[in-house]
Short mmCIF file of C-alpha atoms and ligand atoms in Angstrom, two decimals:
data_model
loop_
_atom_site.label_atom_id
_atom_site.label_comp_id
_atom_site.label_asym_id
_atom_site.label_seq_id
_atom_site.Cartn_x
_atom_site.Cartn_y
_atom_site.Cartn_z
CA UNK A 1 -19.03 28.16 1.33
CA UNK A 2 -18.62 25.12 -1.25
CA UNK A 3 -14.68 25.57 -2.28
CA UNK A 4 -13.93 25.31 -5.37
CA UNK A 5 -10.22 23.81 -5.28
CA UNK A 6 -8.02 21.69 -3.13
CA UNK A 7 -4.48 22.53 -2.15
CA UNK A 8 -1.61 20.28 -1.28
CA UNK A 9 1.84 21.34 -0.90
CA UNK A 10 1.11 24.65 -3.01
CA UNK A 11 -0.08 22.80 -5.45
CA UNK A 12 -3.65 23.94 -6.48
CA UNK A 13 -6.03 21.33 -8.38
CA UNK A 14 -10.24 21.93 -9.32
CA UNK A 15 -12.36 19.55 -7.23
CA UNK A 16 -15.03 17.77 -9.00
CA UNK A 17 -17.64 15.34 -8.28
CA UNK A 18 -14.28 12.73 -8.09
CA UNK A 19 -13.06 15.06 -4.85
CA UNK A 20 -12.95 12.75 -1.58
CA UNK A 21 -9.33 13.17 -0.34
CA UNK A 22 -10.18 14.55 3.31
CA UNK A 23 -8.08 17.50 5.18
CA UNK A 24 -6.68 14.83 7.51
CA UNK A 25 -5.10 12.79 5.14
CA UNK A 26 -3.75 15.60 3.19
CA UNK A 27 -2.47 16.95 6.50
CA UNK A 28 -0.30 13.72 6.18
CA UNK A 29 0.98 14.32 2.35
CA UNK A 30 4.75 15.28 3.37
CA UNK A 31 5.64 13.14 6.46
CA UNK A 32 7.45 10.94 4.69
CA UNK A 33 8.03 8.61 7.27
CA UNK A 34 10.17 5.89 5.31
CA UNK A 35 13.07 8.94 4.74
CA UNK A 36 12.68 10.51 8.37
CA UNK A 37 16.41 9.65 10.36
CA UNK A 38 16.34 7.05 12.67
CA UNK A 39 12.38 6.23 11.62
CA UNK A 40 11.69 1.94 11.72
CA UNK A 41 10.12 2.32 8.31
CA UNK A 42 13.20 4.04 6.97
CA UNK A 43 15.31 1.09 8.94
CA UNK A 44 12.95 -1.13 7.09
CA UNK A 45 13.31 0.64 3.34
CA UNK A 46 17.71 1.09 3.79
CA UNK A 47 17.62 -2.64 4.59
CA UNK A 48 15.67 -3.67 1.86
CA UNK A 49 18.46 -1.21 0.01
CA UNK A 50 21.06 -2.84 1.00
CA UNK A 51 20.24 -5.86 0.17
CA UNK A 52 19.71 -4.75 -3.87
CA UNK A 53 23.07 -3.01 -3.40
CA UNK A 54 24.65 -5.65 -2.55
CA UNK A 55 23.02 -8.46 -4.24
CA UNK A 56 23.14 -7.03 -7.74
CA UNK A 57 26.55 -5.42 -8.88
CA UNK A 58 28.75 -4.14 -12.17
CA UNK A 59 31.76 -5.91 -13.17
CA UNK A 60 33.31 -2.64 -10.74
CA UNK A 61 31.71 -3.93 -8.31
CA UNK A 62 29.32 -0.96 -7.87
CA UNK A 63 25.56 -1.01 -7.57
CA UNK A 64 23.60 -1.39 -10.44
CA UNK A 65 20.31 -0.64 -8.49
CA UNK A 66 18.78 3.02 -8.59
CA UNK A 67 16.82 4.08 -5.44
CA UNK A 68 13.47 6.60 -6.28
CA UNK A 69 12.07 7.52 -2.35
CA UNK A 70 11.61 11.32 -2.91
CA UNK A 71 8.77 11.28 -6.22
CA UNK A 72 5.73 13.15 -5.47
CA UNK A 73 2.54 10.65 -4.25
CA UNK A 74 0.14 12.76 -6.40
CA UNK A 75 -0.32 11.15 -9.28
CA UNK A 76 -2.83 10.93 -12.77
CA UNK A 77 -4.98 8.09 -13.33
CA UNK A 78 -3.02 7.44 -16.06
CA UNK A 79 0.23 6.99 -13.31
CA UNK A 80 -1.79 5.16 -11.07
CA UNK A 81 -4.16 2.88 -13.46
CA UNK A 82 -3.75 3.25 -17.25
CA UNK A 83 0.17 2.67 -17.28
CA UNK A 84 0.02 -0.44 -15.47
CA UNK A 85 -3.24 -1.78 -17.91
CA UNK A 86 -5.51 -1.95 -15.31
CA UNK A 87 -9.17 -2.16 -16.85
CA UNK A 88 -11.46 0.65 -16.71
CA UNK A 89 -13.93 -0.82 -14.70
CA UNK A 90 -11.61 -2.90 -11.85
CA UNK A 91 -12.50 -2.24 -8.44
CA UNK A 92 -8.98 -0.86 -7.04
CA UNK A 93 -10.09 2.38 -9.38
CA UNK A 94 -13.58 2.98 -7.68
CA UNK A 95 -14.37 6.22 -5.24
CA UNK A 96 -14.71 3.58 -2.57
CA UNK A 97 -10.98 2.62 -2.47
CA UNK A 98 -8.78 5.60 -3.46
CA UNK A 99 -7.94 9.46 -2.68
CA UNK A 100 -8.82 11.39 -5.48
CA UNK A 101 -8.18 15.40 -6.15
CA UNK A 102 -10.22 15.32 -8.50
CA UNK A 103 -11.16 12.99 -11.85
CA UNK A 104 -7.56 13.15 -13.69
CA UNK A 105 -5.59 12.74 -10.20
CA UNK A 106 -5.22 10.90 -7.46
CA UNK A 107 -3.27 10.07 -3.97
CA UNK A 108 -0.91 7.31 -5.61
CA UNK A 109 -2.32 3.85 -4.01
CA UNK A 110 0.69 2.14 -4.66
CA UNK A 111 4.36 3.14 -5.68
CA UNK A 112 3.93 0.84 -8.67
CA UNK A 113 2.58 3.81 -10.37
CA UNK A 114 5.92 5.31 -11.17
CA UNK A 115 7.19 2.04 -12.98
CA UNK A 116 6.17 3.05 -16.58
CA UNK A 117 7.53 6.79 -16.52
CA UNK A 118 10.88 5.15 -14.80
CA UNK A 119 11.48 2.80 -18.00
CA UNK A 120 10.42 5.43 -20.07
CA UNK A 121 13.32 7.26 -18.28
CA UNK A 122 15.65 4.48 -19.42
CA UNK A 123 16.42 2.68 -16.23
CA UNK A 124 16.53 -0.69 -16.29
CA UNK A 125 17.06 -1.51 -12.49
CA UNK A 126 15.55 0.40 -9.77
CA UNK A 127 13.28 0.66 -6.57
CA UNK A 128 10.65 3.10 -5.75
CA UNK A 129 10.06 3.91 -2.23
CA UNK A 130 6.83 5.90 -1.08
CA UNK A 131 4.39 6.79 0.82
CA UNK A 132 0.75 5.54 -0.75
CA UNK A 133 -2.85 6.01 -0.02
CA UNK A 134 -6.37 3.94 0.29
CA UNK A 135 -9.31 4.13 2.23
CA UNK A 136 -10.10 1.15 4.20
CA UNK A 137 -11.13 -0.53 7.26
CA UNK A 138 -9.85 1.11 10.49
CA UNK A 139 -7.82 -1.41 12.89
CA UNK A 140 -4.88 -2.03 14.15
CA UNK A 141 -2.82 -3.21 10.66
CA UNK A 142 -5.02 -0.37 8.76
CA UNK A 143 -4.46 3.12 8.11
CA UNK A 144 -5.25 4.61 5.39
CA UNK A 145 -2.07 6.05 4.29
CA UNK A 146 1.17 3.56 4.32
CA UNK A 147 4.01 3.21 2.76
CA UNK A 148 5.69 0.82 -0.35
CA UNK A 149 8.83 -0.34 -1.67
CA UNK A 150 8.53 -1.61 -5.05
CA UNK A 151 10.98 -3.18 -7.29
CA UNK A 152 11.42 -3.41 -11.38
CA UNK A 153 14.52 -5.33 -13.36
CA UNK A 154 14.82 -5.39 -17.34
CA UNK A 155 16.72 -7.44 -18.77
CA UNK A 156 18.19 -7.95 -22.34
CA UNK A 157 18.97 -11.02 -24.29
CA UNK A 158 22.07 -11.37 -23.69
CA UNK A 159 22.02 -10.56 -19.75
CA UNK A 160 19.49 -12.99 -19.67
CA UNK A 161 21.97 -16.07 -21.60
CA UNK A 162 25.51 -15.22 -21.56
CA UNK A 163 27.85 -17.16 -23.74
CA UNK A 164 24.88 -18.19 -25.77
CA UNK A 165 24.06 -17.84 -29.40
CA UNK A 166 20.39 -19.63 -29.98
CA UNK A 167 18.32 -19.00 -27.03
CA UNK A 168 15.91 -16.35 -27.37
CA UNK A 169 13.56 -13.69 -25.01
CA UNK A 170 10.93 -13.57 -27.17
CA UNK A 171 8.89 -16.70 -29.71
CA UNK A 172 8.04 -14.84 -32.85
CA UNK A 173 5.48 -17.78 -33.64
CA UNK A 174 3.21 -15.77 -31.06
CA UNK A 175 4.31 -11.88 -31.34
CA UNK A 176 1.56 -10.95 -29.95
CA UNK A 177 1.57 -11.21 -26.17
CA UNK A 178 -1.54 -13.38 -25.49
CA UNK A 179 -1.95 -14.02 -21.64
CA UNK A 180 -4.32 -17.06 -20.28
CA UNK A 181 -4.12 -18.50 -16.68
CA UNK A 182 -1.13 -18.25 -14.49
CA UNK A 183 1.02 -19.62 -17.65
CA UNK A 184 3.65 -17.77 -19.27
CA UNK A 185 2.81 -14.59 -21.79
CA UNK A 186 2.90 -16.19 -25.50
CA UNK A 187 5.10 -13.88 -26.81
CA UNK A 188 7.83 -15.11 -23.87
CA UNK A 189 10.08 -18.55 -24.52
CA UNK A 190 9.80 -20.53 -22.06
CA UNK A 191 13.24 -20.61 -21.15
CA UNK A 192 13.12 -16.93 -20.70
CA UNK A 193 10.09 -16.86 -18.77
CA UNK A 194 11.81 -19.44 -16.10
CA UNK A 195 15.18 -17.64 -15.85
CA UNK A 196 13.15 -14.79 -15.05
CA UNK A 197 10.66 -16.36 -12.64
CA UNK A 198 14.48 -18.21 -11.22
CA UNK A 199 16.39 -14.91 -10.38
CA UNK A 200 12.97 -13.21 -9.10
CA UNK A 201 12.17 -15.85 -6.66
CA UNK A 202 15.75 -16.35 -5.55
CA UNK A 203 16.14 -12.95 -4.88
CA UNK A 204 13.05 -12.68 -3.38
CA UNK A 205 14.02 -15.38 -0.64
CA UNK A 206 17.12 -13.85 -0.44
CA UNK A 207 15.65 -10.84 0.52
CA UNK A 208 13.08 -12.68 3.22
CA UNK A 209 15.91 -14.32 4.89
CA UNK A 210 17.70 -11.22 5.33
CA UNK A 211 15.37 -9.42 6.91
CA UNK A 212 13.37 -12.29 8.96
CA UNK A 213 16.38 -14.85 9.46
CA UNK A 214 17.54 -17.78 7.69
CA UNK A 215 15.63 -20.06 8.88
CA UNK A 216 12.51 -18.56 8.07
CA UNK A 217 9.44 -20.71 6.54
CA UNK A 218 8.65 -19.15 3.01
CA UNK A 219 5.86 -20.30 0.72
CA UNK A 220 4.45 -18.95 -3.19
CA UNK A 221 1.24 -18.73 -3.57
CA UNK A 222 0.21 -17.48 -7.38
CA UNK A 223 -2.33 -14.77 -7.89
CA UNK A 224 -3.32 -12.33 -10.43
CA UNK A 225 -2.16 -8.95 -11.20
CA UNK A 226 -2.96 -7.06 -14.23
CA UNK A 227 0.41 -5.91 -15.01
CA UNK A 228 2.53 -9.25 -14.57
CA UNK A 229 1.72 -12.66 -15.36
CA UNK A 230 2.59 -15.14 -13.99
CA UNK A 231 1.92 -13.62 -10.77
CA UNK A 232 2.83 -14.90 -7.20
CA UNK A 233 2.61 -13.33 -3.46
CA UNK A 234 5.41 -14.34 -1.01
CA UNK A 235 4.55 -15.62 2.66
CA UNK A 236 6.45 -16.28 5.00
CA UNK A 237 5.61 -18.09 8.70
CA UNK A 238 6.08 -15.57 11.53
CA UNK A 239 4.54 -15.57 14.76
CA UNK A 240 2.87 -18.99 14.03
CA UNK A 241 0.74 -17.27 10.82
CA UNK A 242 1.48 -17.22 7.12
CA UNK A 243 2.28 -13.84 6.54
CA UNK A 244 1.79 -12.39 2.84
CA UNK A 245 5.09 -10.32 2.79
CA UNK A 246 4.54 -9.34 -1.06
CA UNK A 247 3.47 -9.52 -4.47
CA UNK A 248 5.45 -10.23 -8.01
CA UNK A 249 5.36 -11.59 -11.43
CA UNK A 250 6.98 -11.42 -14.89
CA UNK A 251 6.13 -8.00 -16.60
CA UNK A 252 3.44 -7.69 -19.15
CA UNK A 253 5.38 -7.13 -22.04
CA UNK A 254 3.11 -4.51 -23.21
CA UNK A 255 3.60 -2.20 -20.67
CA UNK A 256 7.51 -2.14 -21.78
CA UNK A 257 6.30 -1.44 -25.23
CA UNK A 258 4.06 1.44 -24.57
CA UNK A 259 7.44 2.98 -22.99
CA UNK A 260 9.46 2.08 -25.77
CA UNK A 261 11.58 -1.01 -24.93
CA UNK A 262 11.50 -3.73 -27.19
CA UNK A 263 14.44 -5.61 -26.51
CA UNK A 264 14.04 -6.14 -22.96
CA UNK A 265 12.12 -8.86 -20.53
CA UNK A 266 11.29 -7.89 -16.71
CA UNK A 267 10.39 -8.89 -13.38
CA UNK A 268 8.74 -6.56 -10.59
CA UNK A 269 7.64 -7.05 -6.97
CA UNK A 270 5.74 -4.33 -4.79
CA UNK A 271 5.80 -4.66 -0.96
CA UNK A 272 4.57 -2.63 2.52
CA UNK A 273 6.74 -1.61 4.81
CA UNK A 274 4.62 -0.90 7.91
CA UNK A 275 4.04 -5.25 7.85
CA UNK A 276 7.57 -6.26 7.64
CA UNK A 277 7.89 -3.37 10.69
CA UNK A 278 5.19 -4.47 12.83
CA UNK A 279 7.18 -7.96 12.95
CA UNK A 280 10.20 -7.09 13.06
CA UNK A 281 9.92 -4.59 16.08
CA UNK A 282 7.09 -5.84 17.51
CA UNK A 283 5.15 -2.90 17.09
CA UNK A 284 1.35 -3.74 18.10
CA UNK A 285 -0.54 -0.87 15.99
CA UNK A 286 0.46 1.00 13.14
CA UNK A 287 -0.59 3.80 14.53
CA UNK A 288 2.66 4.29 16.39
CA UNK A 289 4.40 4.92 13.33
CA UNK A 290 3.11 8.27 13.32
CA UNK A 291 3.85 9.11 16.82
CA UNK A 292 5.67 12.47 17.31
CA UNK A 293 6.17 10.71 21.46
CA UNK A 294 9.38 10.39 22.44
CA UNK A 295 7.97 6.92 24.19
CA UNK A 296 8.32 5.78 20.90
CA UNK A 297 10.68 7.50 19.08
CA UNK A 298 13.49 6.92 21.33
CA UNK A 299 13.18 3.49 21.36
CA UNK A 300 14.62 3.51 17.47
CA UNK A 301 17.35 6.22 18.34
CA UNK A 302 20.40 4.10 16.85
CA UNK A 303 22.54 4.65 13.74
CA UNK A 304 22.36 1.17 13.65
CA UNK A 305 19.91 0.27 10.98
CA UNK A 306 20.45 -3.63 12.11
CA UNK A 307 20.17 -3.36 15.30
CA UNK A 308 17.74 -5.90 16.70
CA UNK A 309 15.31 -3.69 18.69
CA UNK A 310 12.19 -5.12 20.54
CA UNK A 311 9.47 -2.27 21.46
CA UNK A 312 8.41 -2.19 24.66
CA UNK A 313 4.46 -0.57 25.20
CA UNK A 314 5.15 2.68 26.54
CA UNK A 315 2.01 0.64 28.53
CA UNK A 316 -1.56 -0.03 27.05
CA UNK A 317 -3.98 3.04 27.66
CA UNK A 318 -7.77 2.30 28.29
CA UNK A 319 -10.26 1.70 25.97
CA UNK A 320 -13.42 3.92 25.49
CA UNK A 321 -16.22 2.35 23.38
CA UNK A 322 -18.90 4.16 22.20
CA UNK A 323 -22.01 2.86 19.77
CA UNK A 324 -23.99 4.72 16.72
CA UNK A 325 -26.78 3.58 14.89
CA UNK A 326 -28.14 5.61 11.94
CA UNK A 327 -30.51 5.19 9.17
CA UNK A 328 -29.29 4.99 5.79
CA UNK A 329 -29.82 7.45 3.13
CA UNK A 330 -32.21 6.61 0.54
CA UNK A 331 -30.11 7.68 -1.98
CA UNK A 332 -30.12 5.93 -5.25
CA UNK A 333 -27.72 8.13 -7.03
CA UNK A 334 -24.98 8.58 -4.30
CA UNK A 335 -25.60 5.55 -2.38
CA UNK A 336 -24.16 5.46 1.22
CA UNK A 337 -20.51 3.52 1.69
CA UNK A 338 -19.29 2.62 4.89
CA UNK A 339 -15.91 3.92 4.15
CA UNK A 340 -17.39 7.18 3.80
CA UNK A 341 -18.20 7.41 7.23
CA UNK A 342 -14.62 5.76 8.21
CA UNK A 343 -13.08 8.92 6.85
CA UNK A 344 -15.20 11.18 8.66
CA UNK A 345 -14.44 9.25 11.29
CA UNK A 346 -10.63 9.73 11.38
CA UNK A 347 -11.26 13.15 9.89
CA UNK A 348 -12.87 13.86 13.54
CA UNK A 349 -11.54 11.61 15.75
CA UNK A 350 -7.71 11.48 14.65
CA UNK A 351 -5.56 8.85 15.80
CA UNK A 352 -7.59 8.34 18.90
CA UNK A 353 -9.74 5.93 17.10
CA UNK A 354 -8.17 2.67 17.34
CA UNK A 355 -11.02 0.77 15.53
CA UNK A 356 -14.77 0.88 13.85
CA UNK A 357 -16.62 -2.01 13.55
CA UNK A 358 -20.45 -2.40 11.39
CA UNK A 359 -21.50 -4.73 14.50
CA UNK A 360 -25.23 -4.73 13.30
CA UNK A 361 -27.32 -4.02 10.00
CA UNK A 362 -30.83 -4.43 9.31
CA UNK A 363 -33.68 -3.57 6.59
CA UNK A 364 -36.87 -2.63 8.48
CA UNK A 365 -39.83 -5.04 7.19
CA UNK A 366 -42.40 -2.50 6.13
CA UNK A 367 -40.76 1.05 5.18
CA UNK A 368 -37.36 -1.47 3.77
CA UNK A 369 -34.99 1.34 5.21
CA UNK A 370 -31.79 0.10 6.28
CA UNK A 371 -29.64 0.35 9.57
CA UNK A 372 -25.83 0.27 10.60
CA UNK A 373 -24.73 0.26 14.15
CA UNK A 374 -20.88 0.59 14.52
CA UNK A 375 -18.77 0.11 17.73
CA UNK A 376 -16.24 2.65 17.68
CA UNK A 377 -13.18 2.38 19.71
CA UNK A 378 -11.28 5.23 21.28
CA UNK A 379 -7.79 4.67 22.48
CA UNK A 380 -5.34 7.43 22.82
CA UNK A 381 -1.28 6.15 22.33
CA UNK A 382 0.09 7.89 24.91
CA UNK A 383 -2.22 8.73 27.77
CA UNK A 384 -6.06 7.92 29.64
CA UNK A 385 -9.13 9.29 27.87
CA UNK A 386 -11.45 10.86 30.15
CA UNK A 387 -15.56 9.71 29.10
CA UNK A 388 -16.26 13.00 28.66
CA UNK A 389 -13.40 14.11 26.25
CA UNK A 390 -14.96 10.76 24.43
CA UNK A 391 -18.17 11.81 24.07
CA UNK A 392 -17.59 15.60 22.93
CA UNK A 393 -15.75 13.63 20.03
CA UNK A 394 -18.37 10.88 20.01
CA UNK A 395 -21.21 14.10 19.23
CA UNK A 396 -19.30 15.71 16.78
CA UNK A 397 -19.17 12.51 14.78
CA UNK A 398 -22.96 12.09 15.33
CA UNK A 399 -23.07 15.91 14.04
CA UNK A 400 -20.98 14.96 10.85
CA UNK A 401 -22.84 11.96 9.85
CA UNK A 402 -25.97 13.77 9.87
CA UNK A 403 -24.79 16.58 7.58
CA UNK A 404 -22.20 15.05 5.47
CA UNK A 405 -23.73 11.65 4.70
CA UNK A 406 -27.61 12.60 5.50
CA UNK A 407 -28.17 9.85 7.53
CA UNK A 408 -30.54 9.63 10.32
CA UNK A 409 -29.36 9.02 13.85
CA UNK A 410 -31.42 6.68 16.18
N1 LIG B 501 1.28 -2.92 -6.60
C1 LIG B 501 0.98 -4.20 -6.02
C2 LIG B 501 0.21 -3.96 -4.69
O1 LIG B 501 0.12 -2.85 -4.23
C3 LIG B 501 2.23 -5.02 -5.73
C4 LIG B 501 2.98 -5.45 -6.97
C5 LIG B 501 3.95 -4.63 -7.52
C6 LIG B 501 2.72 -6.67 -7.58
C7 LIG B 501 4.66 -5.02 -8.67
C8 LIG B 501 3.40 -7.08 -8.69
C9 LIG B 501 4.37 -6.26 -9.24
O2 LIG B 501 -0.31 -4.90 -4.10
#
């Protein structure tokens, strides 16, 4: 009984050989956790709303911010990818890493797809708020849907140098944009590129000290993204670690182009909430954000979005750990990936699976098949896991590996 389509909130889409989103995750497609009352996340997103409210203001004094927190996470490859000029063969695009419905659409993995069809719109300053999705490890920071805030500002010549006559947004010497190490585009002056990279960082700081203290240890560290340049990430010191908080840069002018704006320079930044959550209320697994408990739940039960709230463990639960060790397929033209059998694992297990490690992997000399063992940890949120309830889930993985992924159990 091979089905033919996949479904999520009534909307019907062909599967392909692309297909991988799983029923679990889907299952999650709706929650939307950073808009849910009295949610940390959504304490986490109105802060960082406030803070654009009222850092950035008309001559009325109003907001000149809009917020986007409602847009739909399915999204095209065009959305998620081709928009934002990321090449055709980078690895964020592969099977590996994403959700996809199919080979035209995807599980948005990260709210930075909207930007483009928001300029097109004609905004010039806004923030997208979402809930975005990639497959990945399994531990306590990782779960494979999360959710984003991102941020874009455009601004005009004269925005950019009031009172000024001469000083320019773009060099005509180099119309095209030519972009080469973490130095400005060509087709940006230098003094706009700066002003730019000024009010970005500033408000970036700004926006770290508001939400982590005053006092708090900040550091830029530049990096690469294909859709700004120069590029930085943000960390600040927490807990005695550099923490990367988020990443930014100066827009590639390009992708304002492509959406029509020529007049117009930008900056854009792109962070996760479920980080900046963890720290702030001590939360020790992100998990927890999905709890439906009231252990948790009514620890955040305050209007108060401010309010300085430390959670306490509604007390740590026992581990169960259980072992598998399979043979791989010998499968040249699906090969195996170990975040295929991640999924399957959360598929089964749910959020009783507080980790999966690879803890072993050999080739055998003679026949050169190869092995994975991985430790899987059970760990329910809320109560004691009986062995037994643990290994009726443990089989059914054992079951599912063999038929989904045609591997051989040892
Ligand atoms: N989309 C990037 C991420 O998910 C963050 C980002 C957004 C970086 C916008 C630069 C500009 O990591």
């Amino acid at each position: 009984n091979i089905q033919e389509t996949v479904t999520i909130k009534d909307n019907t889409y062909k599967r392909d050989d692309y297909t991988n989103v799983t029923d679990k995750i889907i299952s999650l497609v709706g929650r939307n956790l950073h808009t849910t009352p009295k949610h940390p996340l959504s304490f986490v997103r109105q802060k960082i709303v406030n803070y654009f409210y009222k850092s950035f203001v008309n001559a009325r004094g109003n907001p000149i911010f809009s917020v986007y927190d409602n847009i739909s996470p399915i999204v095209t490859v065009e959305q998620n990818f081709d928009s934002l000029l990321i090449p055709k063969n980078h690895p964020s695009r592969q099977k590996s890493d994403c959700y996809y419905i199919n080979h035209d659409n995807l599980l948005r993995a990260h709210t930075t797809a909207h930007q483009a069809e928001l300029i097109r719109s004609g905004l010039d300053n806004f923030l997208i708020a979402g809930d975005v999705y990639r497959r990945d490890e399994i531990d306590r920071t990782h779960y494979p849907v999360f959710h984003q805030l991102d941020a874009v500002r455009l601004k005009t010549r004269d925005q950019l140098f009031p009172n000024d006559d001469v000083l320019k947004i773009f060099d005509n010497k180099n119309k095209t944009c030519i972009i080469n190490g973490q130095a400005k585009q060509d087709c940006h002056t230098l003094e706009a590129c700066k002003l730019m990279e000024h009010e970005l960082k500033s408000t970036l700081v700004g926006l770290a000290k508001e939400l982590f203290g005053e006092n708090t240890k900040y550091r830029w560290v530049d990096t690469t993204f294909p859709f700004t340049q120069p590029s930085w990430e943000l960390e600040v010191f927490h807990n005695n670690e550099w923490l990367e908080l988020l990443g930014c840069g100066i827009m590639i002018q390009s992708i304002l182009t492509n959406t029509g704006v020529t007049d117009r320079i930008g900056w854009a930044f792109g962070l996760g909430l479920e980080r900046i959550a963890m720290c702030l209320y001590q939360i020790p697994d992100i998990r927890l954000f999905w709890s439906i408990d009231s252990g948790f739940l009514n620890q955040f039960n305050t209007e108060d979005v401010n309010k300085k709230i430390i959670y306490k463990s509604v007390s740590q639960y026992p581990q169960c750990t259980n072992d598998i060790s399979f043979w791989l397929p010998q499968n040249k033209s699906s090969p195996y990936a170990s975040n295929d059998f991640y999924d399957l694992v959360r598929s089964i297990g749910g959020d009783i699976i507080e980790q999966v490690m690879l803890v072993d992997q050999f080739k055998h000399p003679k026949n050169g098949k190869e092995s994975h063992c991985y430790r899987i940890i059970y760990r329910h949120m809320e109560k004691t896991l009986t062995n037994s309830e643990v290994n009726v889930i443990h089989k059914q993985i054992e079951t599912a590996v063999r038929k989904q992924l045609g591997v051989t159990v040892r």
